[in-house]
Amino acid sequence: MNTVSQRRYQDVAAELRELIRTEGFQTGDRLLTERQIALRLDVGRSLVRDAIIMLEVEGLVQVRQGSGVYLLGATQRQPDLTVDDIGPFELLEARMVLESAVAGLAAATVTKADIIAMREALDEERRCISAGDNDYQGDRRFHLLIAEATQNGVLVKLVADLWDRRDKSRMWAQLHSRIFDDTYRNCWLDDHRAILDALRARDSQRSQQAMRHHLSNVSATLMQLSDADDPAFDGFLFPTARTSQAFQSPAADRPSLGRNTKGDRS
């Protein structure tokens, strides 16, 4: 599906490659900040953010948290991404819009059997966290069960398609490879429990808000991967002005990221 927005961030990546070439950057050099690149190319920061992730997947650049974006040797580059590899923040925004609405609708149609299946999915998620297992099928299953509870086949296919695209995305995998702590998994499990409680109460507004809060916490976790306190690195993972209010989450709800060896794909 060759959408304009997908082609555009790849165009920005091509412009950034040309900028690197014309400015004479050498292997190991730190590139411009996201803000400087956005101003130079006259594009939005979300496009720059996804373009940099794309170049990182290709092996052209390396993002060092709290330090900046650095140029790698050309010999380390991998084949270009396909046009169908959607930017991770574009995908997260789509989930925010769709899955929040789906949760609100599901509250009106959810059955006892649906609730039981969702509870089992959360039990699976909890067991995996306790065992230090990198299997996140319980997470995916919980979200898809909510879509199925709407009894609307179109919505089920839309939600499943977003998750399939996320699971197959090399850019999404690259983004999540920078997460080094399982603490956030427990935070997101608590979010899932709150969503389930709202669905059990058949409260559409609370269900929608709980899902929005959950995806806000997901966004907040990704935001923490950039060190906003370092003036030399403004962080390409921060959301754009268009989505920052929708994704805003209280600081107390954001899990602290320490050092570990496990990643996540939630």
PDB file of C-alpha atoms in Angstrom, residues 31-263:
ATOM      1  CA  LEU A  31      25.053  14.574  12.301  1.00  0.00           C
ATOM      2  CA  LEU A  32      22.797  17.573  12.781  1.00  0.00           C
ATOM      3  CA  THR A  33      20.049  17.395  15.392  1.00  0.00           C
ATOM      4  CA  GLU A  34      16.526  16.477  14.354  1.00  0.00           C
ATOM      5  CA  ARG A  35      15.448  20.112  14.646  1.00  0.00           C
ATOM      6  CA  GLN A  36      18.333  21.300  12.471  1.00  0.00           C
ATOM      7  CA  ILE A  37      17.592  18.640   9.842  1.00  0.00           C
ATOM      8  CA  ALA A  38      13.890  19.547   9.827  1.00  0.00           C
ATOM      9  CA  LEU A  39      14.726  23.230   9.292  1.00  0.00           C
ATOM     10  CA  ARG A  40      17.315  22.479   6.611  1.00  0.00           C
ATOM     11  CA  LEU A  41      14.992  20.195   4.639  1.00  0.00           C
ATOM     12  CA  ASP A  42      11.842  22.199   5.459  1.00  0.00           C
ATOM     13  CA  VAL A  43       9.875  19.181   6.680  1.00  0.00           C
ATOM     14  CA  GLY A  44       8.107  18.143   9.869  1.00  0.00           C
ATOM     15  CA  ARG A  45      10.001  16.484  12.690  1.00  0.00           C
ATOM     16  CA  SER A  46       7.907  13.309  12.521  1.00  0.00           C
ATOM     17  CA  LEU A  47       9.136  12.722   8.973  1.00  0.00           C
ATOM     18  CA  VAL A  48      12.730  13.316  10.055  1.00  0.00           C
ATOM     19  CA  ARG A  49      12.261  10.948  12.977  1.00  0.00           C
ATOM     20  CA  ASP A  50      11.038   8.069  10.819  1.00  0.00           C
ATOM     21  CA  ALA A  51      13.647   8.802   8.133  1.00  0.00           C
ATOM     22  CA  ILE A  52      16.453   8.492  10.695  1.00  0.00           C
ATOM     23  CA  ILE A  53      15.034   5.187  11.961  1.00  0.00           C
ATOM     24  CA  MET A  54      14.969   3.999   8.348  1.00  0.00           C
ATOM     25  CA  LEU A  55      18.609   4.982   7.813  1.00  0.00           C
ATOM     26  CA  GLU A  56      19.534   3.251  11.063  1.00  0.00           C
ATOM     27  CA  VAL A  57      17.903   0.025   9.891  1.00  0.00           C
ATOM     28  CA  GLU A  58      19.880   0.339   6.659  1.00  0.00           C
ATOM     29  CA  GLY A  59      23.070   0.620   8.702  1.00  0.00           C
ATOM     30  CA  LEU A  60      23.972   4.105   7.468  1.00  0.00           C
ATOM     31  CA  VAL A  61      23.644   5.853  10.847  1.00  0.00           C
ATOM     32  CA  GLN A  62      23.699   4.928  14.520  1.00  0.00           C
ATOM     33  CA  VAL A  63      21.576   6.589  17.205  1.00  0.00           C
ATOM     34  CA  ARG A  64      23.341   6.895  20.557  1.00  0.00           C
ATOM     35  CA  GLN A  65      20.984   7.788  23.377  1.00  0.00           C
ATOM     36  CA  GLY A  66      21.919  11.056  25.025  1.00  0.00           C
ATOM     37  CA  SER A  67      24.626  11.729  22.452  1.00  0.00           C
ATOM     38  CA  GLY A  68      23.276  12.049  18.933  1.00  0.00           C
ATOM     39  CA  VAL A  69      23.069  10.463  15.497  1.00  0.00           C
ATOM     40  CA  TYR A  70      26.380   9.291  14.016  1.00  0.00           C
ATOM     41  CA  LEU A  71      27.405   8.317  10.499  1.00  0.00           C
ATOM     42  CA  LEU A  72      28.543   4.741   9.980  1.00  0.00           C
ATOM     43  CA  GLY A  73      30.699   3.438   7.148  1.00  0.00           C
ATOM     44  CA  ALA A  74      28.966   2.927   3.812  1.00  0.00           C
ATOM     45  CA  THR A  75      30.081  -0.718   3.793  1.00  0.00           C
ATOM     46  CA  GLN A  76      27.812  -1.371   6.776  1.00  0.00           C
ATOM     47  CA  ARG A  77      24.650  -0.394   4.918  1.00  0.00           C
ATOM     48  CA  GLN A  78      21.903  -2.939   4.408  1.00  0.00           C
ATOM     49  CA  PRO A  79      19.356  -3.094   1.545  1.00  0.00           C
ATOM     50  CA  ASP A  80      16.781  -0.298   1.531  1.00  0.00           C
ATOM     51  CA  LEU A  81      13.395  -0.839   3.157  1.00  0.00           C
ATOM     52  CA  THR A  82      10.367  -1.467   1.017  1.00  0.00           C
ATOM     53  CA  VAL A  83       7.786   1.274   0.595  1.00  0.00           C
ATOM     54  CA  ASP A  84       5.369  -0.793   2.701  1.00  0.00           C
ATOM     55  CA  ASP A  85       7.477  -0.489   5.864  1.00  0.00           C
ATOM     56  CA  ILE A  86       5.418   2.130   7.709  1.00  0.00           C
ATOM     57  CA  GLY A  87       7.186   4.467  10.117  1.00  0.00           C
ATOM     58  CA  PRO A  88       6.730   3.331  13.751  1.00  0.00           C
ATOM     59  CA  PHE A  89       5.276   6.623  14.955  1.00  0.00           C
ATOM     60  CA  GLU A  90       2.869   6.745  12.035  1.00  0.00           C
ATOM     61  CA  LEU A  91       1.780   3.253  13.031  1.00  0.00           C
ATOM     62  CA  LEU A  92       1.489   4.156  16.729  1.00  0.00           C
ATOM     63  CA  GLU A  93      -0.674   7.156  15.891  1.00  0.00           C
ATOM     64  CA  ALA A  94      -2.984   4.951  13.824  1.00  0.00           C
ATOM     65  CA  ARG A  95      -3.313   2.517  16.724  1.00  0.00           C
ATOM     66  CA  MET A  96      -4.086   5.408  19.049  1.00  0.00           C
ATOM     67  CA  VAL A  97      -6.992   6.558  16.891  1.00  0.00           C
ATOM     68  CA  LEU A  98      -8.380   3.152  15.938  1.00  0.00           C
ATOM     69  CA  GLU A  99      -7.942   1.043  19.072  1.00  0.00           C
ATOM     70  CA  SER A 100      -9.301   3.705  21.419  1.00  0.00           C
ATOM     71  CA  ALA A 101     -12.497   3.891  19.379  1.00  0.00           C
ATOM     72  CA  VAL A 102     -12.657   0.102  19.138  1.00  0.00           C
ATOM     73  CA  ALA A 103     -12.422  -0.246  22.918  1.00  0.00           C
ATOM     74  CA  GLY A 104     -15.290   2.196  23.355  1.00  0.00           C
ATOM     75  CA  LEU A 105     -17.453   0.238  20.939  1.00  0.00           C
ATOM     76  CA  ALA A 106     -16.502  -3.129  22.449  1.00  0.00           C
ATOM     77  CA  ALA A 107     -17.826  -2.038  25.851  1.00  0.00           C
ATOM     78  CA  ALA A 108     -21.345  -2.070  24.422  1.00  0.00           C
ATOM     79  CA  THR A 109     -21.106  -5.519  22.828  1.00  0.00           C
ATOM     80  CA  VAL A 110     -18.635  -7.487  24.970  1.00  0.00           C
ATOM     81  CA  THR A 111     -19.847 -10.875  26.251  1.00  0.00           C
ATOM     82  CA  LYS A 112     -18.950 -12.931  29.289  1.00  0.00           C
ATOM     83  CA  ALA A 113     -16.983 -15.298  27.049  1.00  0.00           C
ATOM     84  CA  ASP A 114     -15.030 -12.315  25.673  1.00  0.00           C
ATOM     85  CA  ILE A 115     -14.134 -11.181  29.185  1.00  0.00           C
ATOM     86  CA  ILE A 116     -12.965 -14.678  30.135  1.00  0.00           C
ATOM     87  CA  ALA A 117     -10.774 -14.882  27.024  1.00  0.00           C
ATOM     88  CA  MET A 118      -9.291 -11.448  27.728  1.00  0.00           C
ATOM     89  CA  ARG A 119      -8.546 -12.432  31.319  1.00  0.00           C
ATOM     90  CA  GLU A 120      -6.753 -15.545  30.053  1.00  0.00           C
ATOM     91  CA  ALA A 121      -4.686 -13.398  27.690  1.00  0.00           C
ATOM     92  CA  LEU A 122      -3.626 -11.178  30.588  1.00  0.00           C
ATOM     93  CA  ASP A 123      -2.762 -14.275  32.651  1.00  0.00           C
ATOM     94  CA  GLU A 124      -0.518 -15.369  29.792  1.00  0.00           C
ATOM     95  CA  GLU A 125       1.073 -11.928  29.672  1.00  0.00           C
ATOM     96  CA  ARG A 126       1.656 -11.974  33.443  1.00  0.00           C
ATOM     97  CA  ARG A 127       3.266 -15.440  33.325  1.00  0.00           C
ATOM     98  CA  CYS A 128       5.623 -14.362  30.562  1.00  0.00           C
ATOM     99  CA  ILE A 129       6.692 -11.269  32.502  1.00  0.00           C
ATOM    100  CA  SER A 130       7.282 -13.288  35.684  1.00  0.00           C
ATOM    101  CA  ALA A 131       9.340 -15.857  33.770  1.00  0.00           C
ATOM    102  CA  GLY A 132      11.361 -13.228  31.928  1.00  0.00           C
ATOM    103  CA  ASP A 133      10.007 -14.626  28.673  1.00  0.00           C
ATOM    104  CA  ASN A 134      10.278 -12.509  25.537  1.00  0.00           C
ATOM    105  CA  ASP A 135       6.992 -13.908  24.189  1.00  0.00           C
ATOM    106  CA  TYR A 136       4.455 -11.086  23.828  1.00  0.00           C
ATOM    107  CA  GLN A 137       1.595 -13.022  22.272  1.00  0.00           C
ATOM    108  CA  GLY A 138      -0.590 -12.400  25.322  1.00  0.00           C
ATOM    109  CA  ASP A 139      -0.321  -8.671  24.683  1.00  0.00           C
ATOM    110  CA  ARG A 140      -1.255  -8.998  21.014  1.00  0.00           C
ATOM    111  CA  ARG A 141      -4.044 -11.469  21.797  1.00  0.00           C
ATOM    112  CA  PHE A 142      -5.595  -9.101  24.364  1.00  0.00           C
ATOM    113  CA  HIS A 143      -5.799  -6.242  21.870  1.00  0.00           C
ATOM    114  CA  LEU A 144      -7.216  -8.441  19.123  1.00  0.00           C
ATOM    115  CA  LEU A 145      -9.819  -9.909  21.487  1.00  0.00           C
ATOM    116  CA  ILE A 146     -11.080  -6.387  22.178  1.00  0.00           C
ATOM    117  CA  ALA A 147     -11.534  -5.868  18.444  1.00  0.00           C
ATOM    118  CA  GLU A 148     -13.340  -9.214  18.136  1.00  0.00           C
ATOM    119  CA  ALA A 149     -15.667  -8.191  20.968  1.00  0.00           C
ATOM    120  CA  THR A 150     -17.077  -5.426  18.728  1.00  0.00           C
ATOM    121  CA  GLN A 151     -18.539  -8.163  16.499  1.00  0.00           C
ATOM    122  CA  ASN A 152     -17.493  -6.006  13.549  1.00  0.00           C
ATOM    123  CA  GLY A 153     -15.397  -7.931  11.045  1.00  0.00           C
ATOM    124  CA  VAL A 154     -14.040  -4.800   9.372  1.00  0.00           C
ATOM    125  CA  LEU A 155     -12.656  -3.451  12.653  1.00  0.00           C
ATOM    126  CA  VAL A 156     -11.151  -6.842  13.501  1.00  0.00           C
ATOM    127  CA  LYS A 157      -9.306  -6.880  10.168  1.00  0.00           C
ATOM    128  CA  LEU A 158      -8.113  -3.281  10.581  1.00  0.00           C
ATOM    129  CA  VAL A 159      -6.708  -3.881  14.066  1.00  0.00           C
ATOM    130  CA  ALA A 160      -5.122  -7.184  13.024  1.00  0.00           C
ATOM    131  CA  ASP A 161      -3.548  -5.485  10.002  1.00  0.00           C
ATOM    132  CA  LEU A 162      -1.931  -2.795  12.172  1.00  0.00           C
ATOM    133  CA  TRP A 163      -0.483  -5.430  14.493  1.00  0.00           C
ATOM    134  CA  ASP A 164       0.742  -7.538  11.559  1.00  0.00           C
ATOM    135  CA  ARG A 165       2.484  -4.505  10.098  1.00  0.00           C
ATOM    136  CA  ARG A 166       4.087  -3.744  13.456  1.00  0.00           C
ATOM    137  CA  ASP A 167       5.302  -7.298  13.934  1.00  0.00           C
ATOM    138  CA  LYS A 168       6.819  -7.408  10.432  1.00  0.00           C
ATOM    139  CA  SER A 169       8.382  -3.942  10.549  1.00  0.00           C
ATOM    140  CA  ARG A 170      12.163  -3.819  10.741  1.00  0.00           C
ATOM    141  CA  MET A 171      11.880  -0.160  11.708  1.00  0.00           C
ATOM    142  CA  TRP A 172       9.650  -1.051  14.672  1.00  0.00           C
ATOM    143  CA  ALA A 173      12.080  -3.793  15.724  1.00  0.00           C
ATOM    144  CA  GLN A 174      14.975  -1.327  15.503  1.00  0.00           C
ATOM    145  CA  LEU A 175      13.126   1.206  17.641  1.00  0.00           C
ATOM    146  CA  HIS A 176      12.316  -1.360  20.330  1.00  0.00           C
ATOM    147  CA  SER A 177      15.842  -2.719  20.385  1.00  0.00           C
ATOM    148  CA  ARG A 178      16.732   0.373  22.451  1.00  0.00           C
ATOM    149  CA  ILE A 179      14.458  -0.645  25.329  1.00  0.00           C
ATOM    150  CA  PHE A 180      16.512  -2.271  28.082  1.00  0.00           C
ATOM    151  CA  ASP A 181      14.131  -2.822  30.971  1.00  0.00           C
ATOM    152  CA  ASP A 182      11.110  -5.007  31.703  1.00  0.00           C
ATOM    153  CA  THR A 183       9.667  -2.527  34.209  1.00  0.00           C
ATOM    154  CA  TYR A 184       7.436  -0.977  31.587  1.00  0.00           C
ATOM    155  CA  ARG A 185       5.880  -4.378  30.833  1.00  0.00           C
ATOM    156  CA  ASN A 186       4.299  -4.431  34.283  1.00  0.00           C
ATOM    157  CA  CYS A 187       3.088  -0.867  33.762  1.00  0.00           C
ATOM    158  CA  TRP A 188       1.430  -1.877  30.502  1.00  0.00           C
ATOM    159  CA  LEU A 189      -0.056  -4.976  32.124  1.00  0.00           C
ATOM    160  CA  ASP A 190      -1.670  -2.683  34.700  1.00  0.00           C
ATOM    161  CA  ASP A 191      -3.011  -0.612  31.806  1.00  0.00           C
ATOM    162  CA  HIS A 192      -4.520  -3.749  30.293  1.00  0.00           C
ATOM    163  CA  ARG A 193      -6.204  -4.600  33.585  1.00  0.00           C
ATOM    164  CA  ALA A 194      -7.731  -1.116  33.708  1.00  0.00           C
ATOM    165  CA  ILE A 195      -9.060  -1.575  30.166  1.00  0.00           C
ATOM    166  CA  LEU A 196     -10.541  -4.944  31.133  1.00  0.00           C
ATOM    167  CA  ASP A 197     -12.195  -3.458  34.215  1.00  0.00           C
ATOM    168  CA  ALA A 198     -13.807  -0.750  32.077  1.00  0.00           C
ATOM    169  CA  LEU A 199     -15.040  -3.322  29.562  1.00  0.00           C
ATOM    170  CA  ARG A 200     -16.490  -5.498  32.331  1.00  0.00           C
ATOM    171  CA  ALA A 201     -18.394  -2.434  33.565  1.00  0.00           C
ATOM    172  CA  ARG A 202     -19.641  -1.862  30.001  1.00  0.00           C
ATOM    173  CA  ASP A 203     -18.456   1.727  30.303  1.00  0.00           C
ATOM    174  CA  SER A 204     -17.699   2.896  26.769  1.00  0.00           C
ATOM    175  CA  GLN A 205     -16.168   6.235  27.712  1.00  0.00           C
ATOM    176  CA  ARG A 206     -13.899   4.726  30.378  1.00  0.00           C
ATOM    177  CA  SER A 207     -12.873   1.906  28.033  1.00  0.00           C
ATOM    178  CA  GLN A 208     -11.883   4.377  25.353  1.00  0.00           C
ATOM    179  CA  GLN A 209     -10.002   6.540  27.840  1.00  0.00           C
ATOM    180  CA  ALA A 210      -8.226   3.518  29.332  1.00  0.00           C
ATOM    181  CA  MET A 211      -6.985   2.421  25.912  1.00  0.00           C
ATOM    182  CA  ARG A 212      -5.866   5.956  25.111  1.00  0.00           C
ATOM    183  CA  HIS A 213      -4.035   6.114  28.444  1.00  0.00           C
ATOM    184  CA  HIS A 214      -2.338   2.792  27.695  1.00  0.00           C
ATOM    185  CA  LEU A 215      -1.068   3.922  24.310  1.00  0.00           C
ATOM    186  CA  SER A 216       0.006   7.201  25.910  1.00  0.00           C
ATOM    187  CA  ASN A 217       2.193   5.161  28.249  1.00  0.00           C
ATOM    188  CA  VAL A 218       3.612   3.268  25.278  1.00  0.00           C
ATOM    189  CA  SER A 219       4.483   6.589  23.673  1.00  0.00           C
ATOM    190  CA  ALA A 220       5.954   7.896  26.931  1.00  0.00           C
ATOM    191  CA  THR A 221       8.238   4.863  27.134  1.00  0.00           C
ATOM    192  CA  LEU A 222       9.518   5.497  23.630  1.00  0.00           C
ATOM    193  CA  MET A 223      10.012   9.166  24.464  1.00  0.00           C
ATOM    194  CA  GLN A 224      12.292   8.188  27.326  1.00  0.00           C
ATOM    195  CA  LEU A 225      14.650   6.590  24.828  1.00  0.00           C
ATOM    196  CA  SER A 226      15.802  10.112  23.956  1.00  0.00           C
ATOM    197  CA  ASP A 227      17.635  12.123  26.568  1.00  0.00           C
ATOM    198  CA  ALA A 228      15.869  15.495  26.586  1.00  0.00           C
ATOM    199  CA  ASP A 229      18.304  16.845  29.184  1.00  0.00           C
ATOM    200  CA  ASP A 230      21.247  16.740  26.777  1.00  0.00           C
ATOM    201  CA  PRO A 231      21.198  19.956  24.698  1.00  0.00           C
ATOM    202  CA  ALA A 232      23.337  18.276  22.029  1.00  0.00           C
ATOM    203  CA  PHE A 233      20.643  15.674  21.355  1.00  0.00           C
ATOM    204  CA  ASP A 234      17.053  16.829  21.140  1.00  0.00           C
ATOM    205  CA  GLY A 235      15.782  13.357  20.344  1.00  0.00           C
ATOM    206  CA  PHE A 236      14.033  12.282  17.167  1.00  0.00           C
ATOM    207  CA  LEU A 237      11.677  10.041  19.145  1.00  0.00           C
ATOM    208  CA  PHE A 238       9.589  12.886  20.558  1.00  0.00           C
ATOM    209  CA  PRO A 239       6.053  13.157  19.128  1.00  0.00           C
ATOM    210  CA  THR A 240       5.071  15.964  16.833  1.00  0.00           C
ATOM    211  CA  ALA A 241       2.937  18.909  17.892  1.00  0.00           C
ATOM    212  CA  ARG A 242       0.011  17.252  16.136  1.00  0.00           C
ATOM    213  CA  THR A 243       0.134  14.204  18.424  1.00  0.00           C
ATOM    214  CA  SER A 244       1.884  15.347  21.584  1.00  0.00           C
ATOM    215  CA  GLN A 245      -1.322  16.361  23.347  1.00  0.00           C
ATOM    216  CA  ALA A 246      -3.077  13.120  22.416  1.00  0.00           C
ATOM    217  CA  PHE A 247      -0.115  11.064  23.607  1.00  0.00           C
ATOM    218  CA  GLN A 248       0.537  13.076  26.770  1.00  0.00           C
ATOM    219  CA  SER A 249       0.740  10.959  29.924  1.00  0.00           C
ATOM    220  CA  PRO A 250       1.443  11.946  33.536  1.00  0.00           C
ATOM    221  CA  ALA A 251       5.100  11.536  34.478  1.00  0.00           C
ATOM    222  CA  ALA A 252       4.194   9.266  37.366  1.00  0.00           C
ATOM    223  CA  ASP A 253       2.677   6.789  34.904  1.00  0.00           C
ATOM    224  CA  ARG A 254       5.835   6.478  32.850  1.00  0.00           C
ATOM    225  CA  PRO A 255       8.013   3.468  33.639  1.00  0.00           C
ATOM    226  CA  SER A 256      11.686   4.057  34.341  1.00  0.00           C
ATOM    227  CA  LEU A 257      14.043   2.494  31.829  1.00  0.00           C
ATOM    228  CA  GLY A 258      17.153   0.930  33.302  1.00  0.00           C
ATOM    229  CA  ARG A 259      19.709  -1.425  31.789  1.00  0.00           C
ATOM    230  CA  ASN A 260      18.805  -4.990  30.971  1.00  0.00           C
ATOM    231  CA  THR A 261      19.013  -7.209  27.940  1.00  0.00           C
ATOM    232  CA  LYS A 262      15.382  -7.629  27.013  1.00  0.00           C
ATOM    233  CA  GLY A 263      13.340  -5.652  24.491  1.00  0.00           C
TER     234      GLY A 263
END
